[in-house]
Coordinates of C-alpha atoms in Angstrom, one line a residue:
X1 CA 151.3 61.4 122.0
X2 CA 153.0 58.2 122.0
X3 CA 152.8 57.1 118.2
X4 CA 154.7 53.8 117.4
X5 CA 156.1 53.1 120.9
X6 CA 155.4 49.2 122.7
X7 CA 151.9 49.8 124.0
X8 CA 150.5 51.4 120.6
X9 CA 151.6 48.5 118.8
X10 CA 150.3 46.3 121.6
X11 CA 146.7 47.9 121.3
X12 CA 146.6 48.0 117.6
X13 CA 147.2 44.1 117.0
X14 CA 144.6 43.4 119.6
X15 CA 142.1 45.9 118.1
X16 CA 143.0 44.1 114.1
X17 CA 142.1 41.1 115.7
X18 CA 138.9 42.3 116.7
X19 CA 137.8 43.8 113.9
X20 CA 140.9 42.9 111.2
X21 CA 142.9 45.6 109.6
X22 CA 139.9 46.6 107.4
X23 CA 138.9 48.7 110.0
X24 CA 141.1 49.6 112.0
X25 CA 143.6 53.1 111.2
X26 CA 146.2 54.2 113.0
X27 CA 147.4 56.1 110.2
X28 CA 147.9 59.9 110.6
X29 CA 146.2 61.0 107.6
X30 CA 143.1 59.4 109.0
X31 CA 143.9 60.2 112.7
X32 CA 143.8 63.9 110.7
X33 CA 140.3 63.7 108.9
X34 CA 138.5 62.8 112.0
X35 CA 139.7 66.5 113.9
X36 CA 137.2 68.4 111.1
X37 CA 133.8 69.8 111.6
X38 CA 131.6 72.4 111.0
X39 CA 131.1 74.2 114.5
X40 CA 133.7 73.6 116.9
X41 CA 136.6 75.5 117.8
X42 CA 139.5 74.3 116.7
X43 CA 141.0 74.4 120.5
X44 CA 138.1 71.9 121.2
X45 CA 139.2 70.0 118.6
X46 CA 143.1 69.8 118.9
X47 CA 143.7 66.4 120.2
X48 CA 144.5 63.2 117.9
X49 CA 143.2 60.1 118.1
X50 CA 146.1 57.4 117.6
X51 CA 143.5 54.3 116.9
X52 CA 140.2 54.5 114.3
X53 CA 138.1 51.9 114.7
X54 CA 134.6 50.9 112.7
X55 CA 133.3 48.1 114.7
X56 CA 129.8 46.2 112.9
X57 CA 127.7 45.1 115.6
X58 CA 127.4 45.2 119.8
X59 CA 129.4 42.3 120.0
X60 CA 132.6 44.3 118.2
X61 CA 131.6 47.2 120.6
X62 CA 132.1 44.6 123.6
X63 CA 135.4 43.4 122.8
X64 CA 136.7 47.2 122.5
X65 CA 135.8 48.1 125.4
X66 CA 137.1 45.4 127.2
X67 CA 140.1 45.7 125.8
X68 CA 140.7 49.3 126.5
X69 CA 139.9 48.2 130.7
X70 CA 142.7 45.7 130.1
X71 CA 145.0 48.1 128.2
X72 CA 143.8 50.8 130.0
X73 CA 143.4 53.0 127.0
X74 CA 140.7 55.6 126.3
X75 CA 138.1 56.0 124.2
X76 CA 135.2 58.0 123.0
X77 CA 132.3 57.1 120.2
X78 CA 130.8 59.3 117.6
X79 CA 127.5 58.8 115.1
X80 CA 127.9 61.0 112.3
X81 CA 130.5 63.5 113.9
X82 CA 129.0 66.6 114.2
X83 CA 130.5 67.2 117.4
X84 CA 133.8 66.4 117.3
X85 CA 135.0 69.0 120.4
X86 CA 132.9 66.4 122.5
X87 CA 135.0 63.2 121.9
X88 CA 138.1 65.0 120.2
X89 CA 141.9 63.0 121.8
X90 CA 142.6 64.8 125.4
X91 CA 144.7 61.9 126.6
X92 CA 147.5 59.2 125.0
X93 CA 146.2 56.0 123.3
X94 CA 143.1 57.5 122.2
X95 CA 140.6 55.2 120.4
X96 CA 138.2 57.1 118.5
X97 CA 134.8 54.4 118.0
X98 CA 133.2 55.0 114.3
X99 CA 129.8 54.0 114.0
X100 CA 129.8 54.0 110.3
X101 CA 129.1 50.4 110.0
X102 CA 126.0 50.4 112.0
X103 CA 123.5 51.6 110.2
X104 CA 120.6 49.3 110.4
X105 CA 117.0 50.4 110.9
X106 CA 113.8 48.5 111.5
X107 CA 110.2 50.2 111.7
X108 CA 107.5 48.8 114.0
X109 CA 104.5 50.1 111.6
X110 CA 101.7 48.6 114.1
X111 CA 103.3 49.6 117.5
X112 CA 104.4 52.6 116.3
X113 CA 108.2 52.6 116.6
X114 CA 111.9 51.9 115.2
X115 CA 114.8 50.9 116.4
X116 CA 117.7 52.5 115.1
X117 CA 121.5 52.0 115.1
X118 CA 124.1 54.6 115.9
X119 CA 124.4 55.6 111.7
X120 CA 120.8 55.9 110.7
X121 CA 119.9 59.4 110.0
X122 CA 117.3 62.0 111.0
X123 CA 116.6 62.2 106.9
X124 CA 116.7 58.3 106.7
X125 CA 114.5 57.5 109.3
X126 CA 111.9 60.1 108.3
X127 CA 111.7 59.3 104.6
X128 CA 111.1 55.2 105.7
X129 CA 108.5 56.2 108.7
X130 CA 106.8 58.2 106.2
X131 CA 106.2 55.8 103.8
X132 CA 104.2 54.0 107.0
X133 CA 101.8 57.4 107.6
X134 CA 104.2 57.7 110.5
X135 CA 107.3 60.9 111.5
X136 CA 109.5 61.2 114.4
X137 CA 111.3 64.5 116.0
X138 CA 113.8 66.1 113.6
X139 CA 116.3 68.2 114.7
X140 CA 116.8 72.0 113.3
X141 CA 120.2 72.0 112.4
X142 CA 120.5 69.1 110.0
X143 CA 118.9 65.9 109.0
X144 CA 122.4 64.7 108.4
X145 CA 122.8 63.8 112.0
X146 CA 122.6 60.7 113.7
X147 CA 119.0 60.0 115.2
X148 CA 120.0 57.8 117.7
X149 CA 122.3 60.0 119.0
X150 CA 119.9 63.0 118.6
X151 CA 118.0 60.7 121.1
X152 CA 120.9 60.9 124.0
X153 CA 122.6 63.9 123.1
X154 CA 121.1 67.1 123.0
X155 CA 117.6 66.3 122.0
X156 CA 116.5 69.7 120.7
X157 CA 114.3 69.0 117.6
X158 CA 111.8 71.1 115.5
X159 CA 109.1 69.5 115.6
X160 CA 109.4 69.2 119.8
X161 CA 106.1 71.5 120.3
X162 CA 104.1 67.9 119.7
X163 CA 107.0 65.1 119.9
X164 CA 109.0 66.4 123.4
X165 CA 111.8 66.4 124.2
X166 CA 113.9 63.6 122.1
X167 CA 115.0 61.9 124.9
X168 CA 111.5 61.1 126.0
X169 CA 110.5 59.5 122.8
X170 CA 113.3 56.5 124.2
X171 CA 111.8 53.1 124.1
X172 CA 114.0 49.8 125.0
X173 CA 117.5 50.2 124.7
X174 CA 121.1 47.9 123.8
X175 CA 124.0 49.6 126.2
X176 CA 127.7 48.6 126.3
X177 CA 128.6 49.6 129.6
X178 CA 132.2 51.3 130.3
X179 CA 133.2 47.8 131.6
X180 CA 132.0 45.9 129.0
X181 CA 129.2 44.5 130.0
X182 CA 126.0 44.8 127.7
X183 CA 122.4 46.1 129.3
X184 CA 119.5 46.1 128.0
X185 CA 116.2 48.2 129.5
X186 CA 112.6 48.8 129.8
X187 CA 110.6 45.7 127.7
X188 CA 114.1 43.9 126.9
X189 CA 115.2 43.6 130.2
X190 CA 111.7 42.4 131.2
X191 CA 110.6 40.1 128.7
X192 CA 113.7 40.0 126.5
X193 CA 112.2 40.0 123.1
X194 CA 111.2 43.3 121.7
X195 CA 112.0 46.8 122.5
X196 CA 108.4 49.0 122.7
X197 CA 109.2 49.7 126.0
X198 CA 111.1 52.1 128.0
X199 CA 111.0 52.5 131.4
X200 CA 112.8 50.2 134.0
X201 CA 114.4 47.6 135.0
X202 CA 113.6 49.3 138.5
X203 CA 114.3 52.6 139.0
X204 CA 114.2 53.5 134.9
X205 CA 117.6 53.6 133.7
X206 CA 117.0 55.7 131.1
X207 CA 117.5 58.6 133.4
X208 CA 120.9 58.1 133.0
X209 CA 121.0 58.7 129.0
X210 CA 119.0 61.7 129.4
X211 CA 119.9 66.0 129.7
X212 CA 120.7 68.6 127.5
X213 CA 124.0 66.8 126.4
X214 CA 123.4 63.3 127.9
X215 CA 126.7 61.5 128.9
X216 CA 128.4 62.1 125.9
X217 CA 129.6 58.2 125.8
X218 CA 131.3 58.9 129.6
X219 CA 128.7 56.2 130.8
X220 CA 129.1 53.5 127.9
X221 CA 127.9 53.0 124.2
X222 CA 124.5 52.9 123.1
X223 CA 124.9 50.0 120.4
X224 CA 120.5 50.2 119.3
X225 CA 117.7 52.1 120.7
X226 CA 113.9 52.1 119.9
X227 CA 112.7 55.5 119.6
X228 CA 109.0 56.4 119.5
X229 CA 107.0 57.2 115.8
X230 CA 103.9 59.4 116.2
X231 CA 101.2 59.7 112.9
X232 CA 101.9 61.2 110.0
X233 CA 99.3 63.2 108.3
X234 CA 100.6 64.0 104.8
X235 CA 101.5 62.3 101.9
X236 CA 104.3 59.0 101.9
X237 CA 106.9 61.0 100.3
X238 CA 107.5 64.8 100.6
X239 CA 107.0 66.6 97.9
X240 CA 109.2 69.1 97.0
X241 CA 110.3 70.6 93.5
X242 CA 113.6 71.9 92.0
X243 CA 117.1 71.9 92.3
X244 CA 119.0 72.9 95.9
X245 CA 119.2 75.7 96.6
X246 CA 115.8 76.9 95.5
X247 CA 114.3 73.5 95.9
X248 CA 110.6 74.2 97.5
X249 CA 108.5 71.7 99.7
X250 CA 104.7 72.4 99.7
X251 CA 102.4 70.2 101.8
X252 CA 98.8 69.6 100.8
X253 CA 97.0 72.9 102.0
X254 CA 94.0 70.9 103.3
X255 CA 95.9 69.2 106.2
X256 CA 98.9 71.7 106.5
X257 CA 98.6 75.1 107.1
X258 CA 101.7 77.5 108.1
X259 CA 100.1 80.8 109.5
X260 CA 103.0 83.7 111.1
X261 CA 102.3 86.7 112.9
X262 CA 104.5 89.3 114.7
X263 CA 104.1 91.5 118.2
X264 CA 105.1 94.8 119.2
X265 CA 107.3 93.1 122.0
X266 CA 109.0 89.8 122.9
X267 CA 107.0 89.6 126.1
X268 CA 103.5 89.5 124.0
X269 CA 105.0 87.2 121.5
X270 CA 105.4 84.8 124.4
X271 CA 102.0 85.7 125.9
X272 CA 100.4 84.4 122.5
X273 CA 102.4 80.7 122.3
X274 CA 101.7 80.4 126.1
X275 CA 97.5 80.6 124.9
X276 CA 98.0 78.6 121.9
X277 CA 99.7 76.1 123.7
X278 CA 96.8 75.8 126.1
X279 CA 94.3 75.6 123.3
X280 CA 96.9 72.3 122.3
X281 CA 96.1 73.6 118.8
X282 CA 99.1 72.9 115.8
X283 CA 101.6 70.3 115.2
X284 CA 104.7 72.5 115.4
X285 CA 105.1 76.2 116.9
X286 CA 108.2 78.5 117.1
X287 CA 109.5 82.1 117.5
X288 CA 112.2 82.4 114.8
X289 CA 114.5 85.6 115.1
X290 CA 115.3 87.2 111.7
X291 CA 118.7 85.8 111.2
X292 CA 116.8 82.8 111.4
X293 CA 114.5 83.7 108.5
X294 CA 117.8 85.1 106.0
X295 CA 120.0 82.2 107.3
X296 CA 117.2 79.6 105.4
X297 CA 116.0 81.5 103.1
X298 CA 119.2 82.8 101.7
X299 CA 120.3 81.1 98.2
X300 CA 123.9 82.7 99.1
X301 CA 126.3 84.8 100.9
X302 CA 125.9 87.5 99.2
X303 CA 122.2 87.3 99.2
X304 CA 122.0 86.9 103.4
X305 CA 124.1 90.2 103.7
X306 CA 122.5 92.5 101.0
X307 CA 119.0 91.1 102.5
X308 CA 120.1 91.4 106.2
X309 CA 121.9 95.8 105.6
X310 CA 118.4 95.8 103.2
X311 CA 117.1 95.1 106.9
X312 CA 113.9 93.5 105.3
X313 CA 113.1 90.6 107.8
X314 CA 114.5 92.8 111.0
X315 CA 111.2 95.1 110.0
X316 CA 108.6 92.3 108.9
X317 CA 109.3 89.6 111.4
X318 CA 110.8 91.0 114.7
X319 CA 109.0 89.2 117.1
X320 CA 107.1 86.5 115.1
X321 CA 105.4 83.6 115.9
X322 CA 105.3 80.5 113.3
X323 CA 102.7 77.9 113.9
X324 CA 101.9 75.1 111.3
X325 CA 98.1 73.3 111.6
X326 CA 98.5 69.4 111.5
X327 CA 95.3 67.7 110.4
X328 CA 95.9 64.8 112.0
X329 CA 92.2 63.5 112.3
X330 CA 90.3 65.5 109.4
X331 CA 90.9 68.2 107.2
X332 CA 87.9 69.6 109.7
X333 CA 90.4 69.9 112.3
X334 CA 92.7 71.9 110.1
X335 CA 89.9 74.6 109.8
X336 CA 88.7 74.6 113.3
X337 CA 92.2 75.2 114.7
X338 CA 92.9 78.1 112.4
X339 CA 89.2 79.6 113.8
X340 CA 90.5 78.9 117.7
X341 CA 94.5 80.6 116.0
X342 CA 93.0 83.7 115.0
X343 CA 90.8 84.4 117.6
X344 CA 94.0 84.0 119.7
X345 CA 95.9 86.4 117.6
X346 CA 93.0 89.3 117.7
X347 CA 92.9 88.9 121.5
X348 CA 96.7 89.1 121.7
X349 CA 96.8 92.0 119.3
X350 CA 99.0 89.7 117.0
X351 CA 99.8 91.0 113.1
X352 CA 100.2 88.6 110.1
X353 CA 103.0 89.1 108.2
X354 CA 102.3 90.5 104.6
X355 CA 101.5 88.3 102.0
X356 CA 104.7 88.6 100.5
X357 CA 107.2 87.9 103.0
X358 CA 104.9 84.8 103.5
X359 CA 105.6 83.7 100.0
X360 CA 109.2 84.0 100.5
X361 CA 109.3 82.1 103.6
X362 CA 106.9 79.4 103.8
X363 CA 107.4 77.2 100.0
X364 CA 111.1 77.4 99.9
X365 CA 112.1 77.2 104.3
X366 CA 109.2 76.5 106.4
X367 CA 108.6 72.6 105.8
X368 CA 112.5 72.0 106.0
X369 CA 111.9 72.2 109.6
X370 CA 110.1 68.7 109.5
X371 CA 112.9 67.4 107.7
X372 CA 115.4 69.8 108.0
X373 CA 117.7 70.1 105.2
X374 CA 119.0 73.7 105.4
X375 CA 120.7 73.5 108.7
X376 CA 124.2 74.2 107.2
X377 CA 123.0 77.6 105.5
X378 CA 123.8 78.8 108.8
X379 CA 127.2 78.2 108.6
X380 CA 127.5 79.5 105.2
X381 CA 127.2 83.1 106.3
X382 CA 131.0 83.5 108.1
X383 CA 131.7 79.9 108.0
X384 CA 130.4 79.2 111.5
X385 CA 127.6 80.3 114.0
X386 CA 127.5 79.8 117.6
X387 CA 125.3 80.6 121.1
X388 CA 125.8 82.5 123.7
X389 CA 123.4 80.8 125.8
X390 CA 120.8 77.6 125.8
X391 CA 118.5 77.7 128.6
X392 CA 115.5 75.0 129.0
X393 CA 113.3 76.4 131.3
X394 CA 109.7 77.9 131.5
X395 CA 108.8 80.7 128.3
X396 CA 109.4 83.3 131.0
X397 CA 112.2 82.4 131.7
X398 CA 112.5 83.3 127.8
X399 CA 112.6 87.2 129.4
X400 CA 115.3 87.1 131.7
X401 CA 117.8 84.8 129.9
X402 CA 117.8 86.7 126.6
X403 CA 118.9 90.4 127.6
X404 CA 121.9 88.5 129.6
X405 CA 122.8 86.7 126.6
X406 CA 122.5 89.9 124.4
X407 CA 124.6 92.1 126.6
X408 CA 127.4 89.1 125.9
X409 CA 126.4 89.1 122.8
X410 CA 127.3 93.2 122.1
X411 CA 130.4 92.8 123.9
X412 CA 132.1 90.7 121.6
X413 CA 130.8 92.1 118.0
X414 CA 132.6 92.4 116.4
X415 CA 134.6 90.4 116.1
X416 CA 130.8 88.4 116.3
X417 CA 129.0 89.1 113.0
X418 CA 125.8 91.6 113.4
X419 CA 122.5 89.5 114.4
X420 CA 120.4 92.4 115.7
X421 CA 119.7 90.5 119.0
X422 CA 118.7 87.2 117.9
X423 CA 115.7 85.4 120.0
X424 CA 114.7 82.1 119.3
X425 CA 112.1 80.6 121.3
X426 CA 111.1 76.7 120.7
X427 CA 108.1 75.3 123.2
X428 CA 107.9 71.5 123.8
X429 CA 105.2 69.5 125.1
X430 CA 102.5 71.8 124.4
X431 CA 104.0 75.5 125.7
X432 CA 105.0 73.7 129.3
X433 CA 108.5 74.4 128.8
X434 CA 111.0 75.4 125.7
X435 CA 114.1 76.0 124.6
X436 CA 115.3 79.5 124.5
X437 CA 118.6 80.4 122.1
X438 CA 121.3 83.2 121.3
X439 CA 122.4 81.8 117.7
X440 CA 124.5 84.6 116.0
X441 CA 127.0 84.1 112.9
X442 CA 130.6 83.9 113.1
X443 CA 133.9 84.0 111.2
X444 CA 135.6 80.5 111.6
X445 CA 139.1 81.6 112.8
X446 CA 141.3 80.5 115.6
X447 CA 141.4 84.3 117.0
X448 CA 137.2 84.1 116.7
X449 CA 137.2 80.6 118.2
X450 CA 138.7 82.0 121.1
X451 CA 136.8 84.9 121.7
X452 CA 133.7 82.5 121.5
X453 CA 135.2 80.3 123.9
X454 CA 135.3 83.5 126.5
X455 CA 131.6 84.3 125.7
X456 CA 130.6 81.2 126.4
X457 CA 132.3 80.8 129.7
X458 CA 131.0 84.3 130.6
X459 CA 127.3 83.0 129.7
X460 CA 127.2 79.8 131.7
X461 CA 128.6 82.1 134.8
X462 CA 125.6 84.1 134.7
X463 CA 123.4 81.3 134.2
X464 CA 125.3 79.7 137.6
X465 CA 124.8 83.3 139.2
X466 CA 121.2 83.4 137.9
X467 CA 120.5 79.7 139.0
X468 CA 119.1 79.2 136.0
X469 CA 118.7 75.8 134.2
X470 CA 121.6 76.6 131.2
X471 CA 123.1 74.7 128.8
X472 CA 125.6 72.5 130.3
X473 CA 128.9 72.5 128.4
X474 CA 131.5 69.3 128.3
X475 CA 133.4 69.3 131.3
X476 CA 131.6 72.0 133.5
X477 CA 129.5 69.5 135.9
X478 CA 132.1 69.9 138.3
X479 CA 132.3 73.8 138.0
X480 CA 128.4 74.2 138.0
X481 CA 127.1 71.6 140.7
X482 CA 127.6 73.4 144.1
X483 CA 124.9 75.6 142.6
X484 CA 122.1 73.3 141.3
X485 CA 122.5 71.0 144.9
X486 CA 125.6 69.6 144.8
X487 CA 124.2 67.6 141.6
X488 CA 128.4 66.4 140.2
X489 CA 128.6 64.5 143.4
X490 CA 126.0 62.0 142.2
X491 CA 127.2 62.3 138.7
X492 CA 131.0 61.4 140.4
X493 CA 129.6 58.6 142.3
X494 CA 127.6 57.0 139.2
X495 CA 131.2 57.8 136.9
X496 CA 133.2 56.2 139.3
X497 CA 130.8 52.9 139.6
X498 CA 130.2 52.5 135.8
X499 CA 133.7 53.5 134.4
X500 CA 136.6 52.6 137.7
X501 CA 139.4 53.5 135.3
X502 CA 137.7 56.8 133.8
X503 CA 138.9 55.6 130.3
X504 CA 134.8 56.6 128.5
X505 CA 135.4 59.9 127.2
X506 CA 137.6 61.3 130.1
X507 CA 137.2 64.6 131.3
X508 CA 133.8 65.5 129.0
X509 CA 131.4 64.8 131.4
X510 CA 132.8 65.6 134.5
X511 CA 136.4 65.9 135.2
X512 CA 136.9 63.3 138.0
X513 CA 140.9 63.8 138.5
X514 CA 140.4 67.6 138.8
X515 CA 137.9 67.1 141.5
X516 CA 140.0 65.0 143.1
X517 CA 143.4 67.5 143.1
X518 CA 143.4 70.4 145.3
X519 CA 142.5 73.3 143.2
X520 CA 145.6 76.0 142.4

């Protein structure tokens, strides 16, 4: 990239007189920090930024982004960069948008929300909503990560079985358009003084913001969001005991209650969260595949692989099903849904696990998933893990996608690390739809990295050739509309109108100059 020539220079005096040299970097060391993180390959990641900036407010945002439609210069935006392959440099002049700065956070204690900046965290926010009696959707791979983001970017939480699907939970929001101009939605484009609603102006223009990987910052920066808080029914702080990594968290018995049970086959596993999500019994609810269980539970490296050849969760909890009892009225209502839970699990023909592999579970792993603080023990294992497939779809639709994503799966290990067919199964809303998920550990190498890359590819083409509602990757729009109606032509028409000189994270949402070249 052009380092140091006329235009660079150009840029970074306008962007120091922006923000001043304090923050603003275009020094290479820097430029070099910002290309790490935990999950992407490093092929994802092999662009350099030339220009770091930390703007403080929406204002500072505004000015940026003006200037890169003047300068022509592009940019992308990260939280707290745990997706760097997303907004990683693919084009000269790259500005990289650090969020750090913003960190501010406000609760709404009667009306039941916040309002977040790009830097609050998942942890943050749930330790201050707590102290109110009130919890929002957590994420299962690390409380580290940004909330707001969280919100407009992937959206996959824990504790979705009650809270949705994040992006749902998305009240009024402050957006920096690609051209600079600031918009605000739902209650503060109505009234223009408070953000506890979502929906409008018109047609809701949230819709845009929302998907299994939102826009990714192709469609503008989301300076502050209000995000919905739901009650909390256990104590202001949680408590928890000891020193990482055998810290434990237990939550008063009387208004939490964690009960687990296994099935013979996936297909009854799934047959049981369909009834208990009809009964709306339990706060949170999940199918957890044994790597799953060794990948928390584990206090090391060692321990995960002499536990996982031991093959000790593999036999006690193949096909289990983890459900946790909120008392959020009484603790009456605790009781009287674990009556309605194990009349389910008799007529299902469901099995609770033995006390002991409950003991080993539940106090030390379980209640991270409302505040989950063990995410990167999944990492730990070969220094990465990845998925051969994300669908969101029906619980059925758990059957079909899983054995397509295994076969890919057994292709490729090794060099894939053994995860004895890994099926995770999340339901939102109540059981009306979920998340379905091939996690399996990996060694982080560029030879891996690669293979990965292939797998994946090969999973979203059977999800094309399956019609099935996948995970869509960065990039692919283009490649996987003319299957789901033609879909990238709207998302090219709304590019085009938002961002005319494609300079917002080019090329990660949809590749506008490849659709518009002939392809070779």
């Amino acid at each position: 990239m052009p380092l140091g020539d006329e235009k660079h220079k150009l840029i970074y005096d306008e962007l120091v007189s922006i923000l001043s040299s304090n923050y603003v970097s275009d020094d290479r060391a820097v430029m070099e920090a910002y290309t790490r993180e935990s999950q992407a390959p490093g092929f994802a990641t092999r662009g350099r930024a030339e220009f770091i900036v930390m703007p403080g407010n929406t204002e500072d945002v505004q000015q940026i982004v003006r200037l890169a439609n003047r300068y022509k210069f592009p940019y992308s935006v990260l939280g707290s960069g745990l997706a760097m392959g997303m907004i990683a440099a693919v084009k000269a002049y790259w500005c990289m948008i650090d969020t750090k700065r913003m960190d501010r956070l406000e609760i709404d204690e009667k009306n039941m929300y916040t309002i977040v900046e790009p830097y609050v965290t998942h942890a943050q926010l749930h330790a201050e909503a707590m102290k109110r009696g009130l919890h929002m959707g957590t994420p299962e791979a690390g409380s580290q990560s940004s909330s707001l983001a969280n919100h407009v970017a992937f959206g996959m939480q824990g504790t979705a079985y009650r809270t949705g699907f994040a992006p749902r939970n998305i009240l009024g929001v402050e957006w920096v358009l690609t051209t600079g101009e600031i918009i605000r939605t739902g209650s503060l484009a109505t009234c223009g003084v408070d953000y506890y609603w979502g929906e409008g102006p018109g047609p809701d223009a949230r819709g845009l913001l929302k998907g299994a990987l939102g826009h990714i910052g192709a469609l503008g920066v989301i300076t502050r969001m209000a995000v919905k808080l739901y009650p909390w029914p256990g104590p202001s702080v949680l408590p928890t005991e000891g020193v990482a990594p055998d810290k434990k968290c237990e939550l008063p018995r009387e208004r939490f209650k964690w009960v687990i049970f296994t099935y013979a086959t996936l297909k009854e596993a799934i047959e049981a969260m369909y009834e208990i999500g009809k009964a709306e019994i339990g706060g949170m609810m999940h199918l957890w595949p044994p790597t799953y269980y060794d990948w928390w539970w584990a206090k090391s490296r060692e321990e995960y692989w002499s536990t996982w050849v031991e093959e000790y969760w593999q036999k006690n909890v193949k096909n289990c099903v983890a459900v946790c009892l909120w008392g959020f009225a009484s603790e009456k209502q605790v009781e009287y849904e674990e009556k309605v839970l194990k009349q389910i699990i008799d007529e299902t023909r469901g099995k609770l696990i033995p006390d002991e592999v409950y003991q080993r579970w539940v106090p030390y792993t379980a209640n991270n998933w409302i505040r989950d603080t063990n995410g990167c023990r999944m990492m730990r294992v070969g220094g990465g893990y990845s998925a051969t497939n994300l669908t969101f779809d029906s619980m059925d639709d758990a059957e079909r996608s899983f054995p397509l994503s295994w076969e890919i799966l057994d292709k490729y290990t090794p060099p894939f690390l053994d995860s004895n067919h890994p099926a995770w199964v999340a339901p939102y809303d109540l059981g009306h739809y979920a998340l379905c998920e091939t996690d399996f550990p990996r060694e982080k190498t560029d030879e891996n990295d690669r293979v990965m890359g292939q797998a994946i590819v090969e999973a979203i083409t059977q999800c094309v050739k399956g019609q099935a509602a996948g995970f869509l990757i960065t990039g692919a729009a283009h490649r996987i509309g003319p299957t789901f109606a033609n879909f990238h032509l709207i998302l090219a028409r709304i590019k085009r109108t938002l961002d005319p000189e494609n300079i917002a994270n080019p090329t990660r949402l949809i590749d506008i100059e490849r659709m518009e070249k002939p392809e070779k």
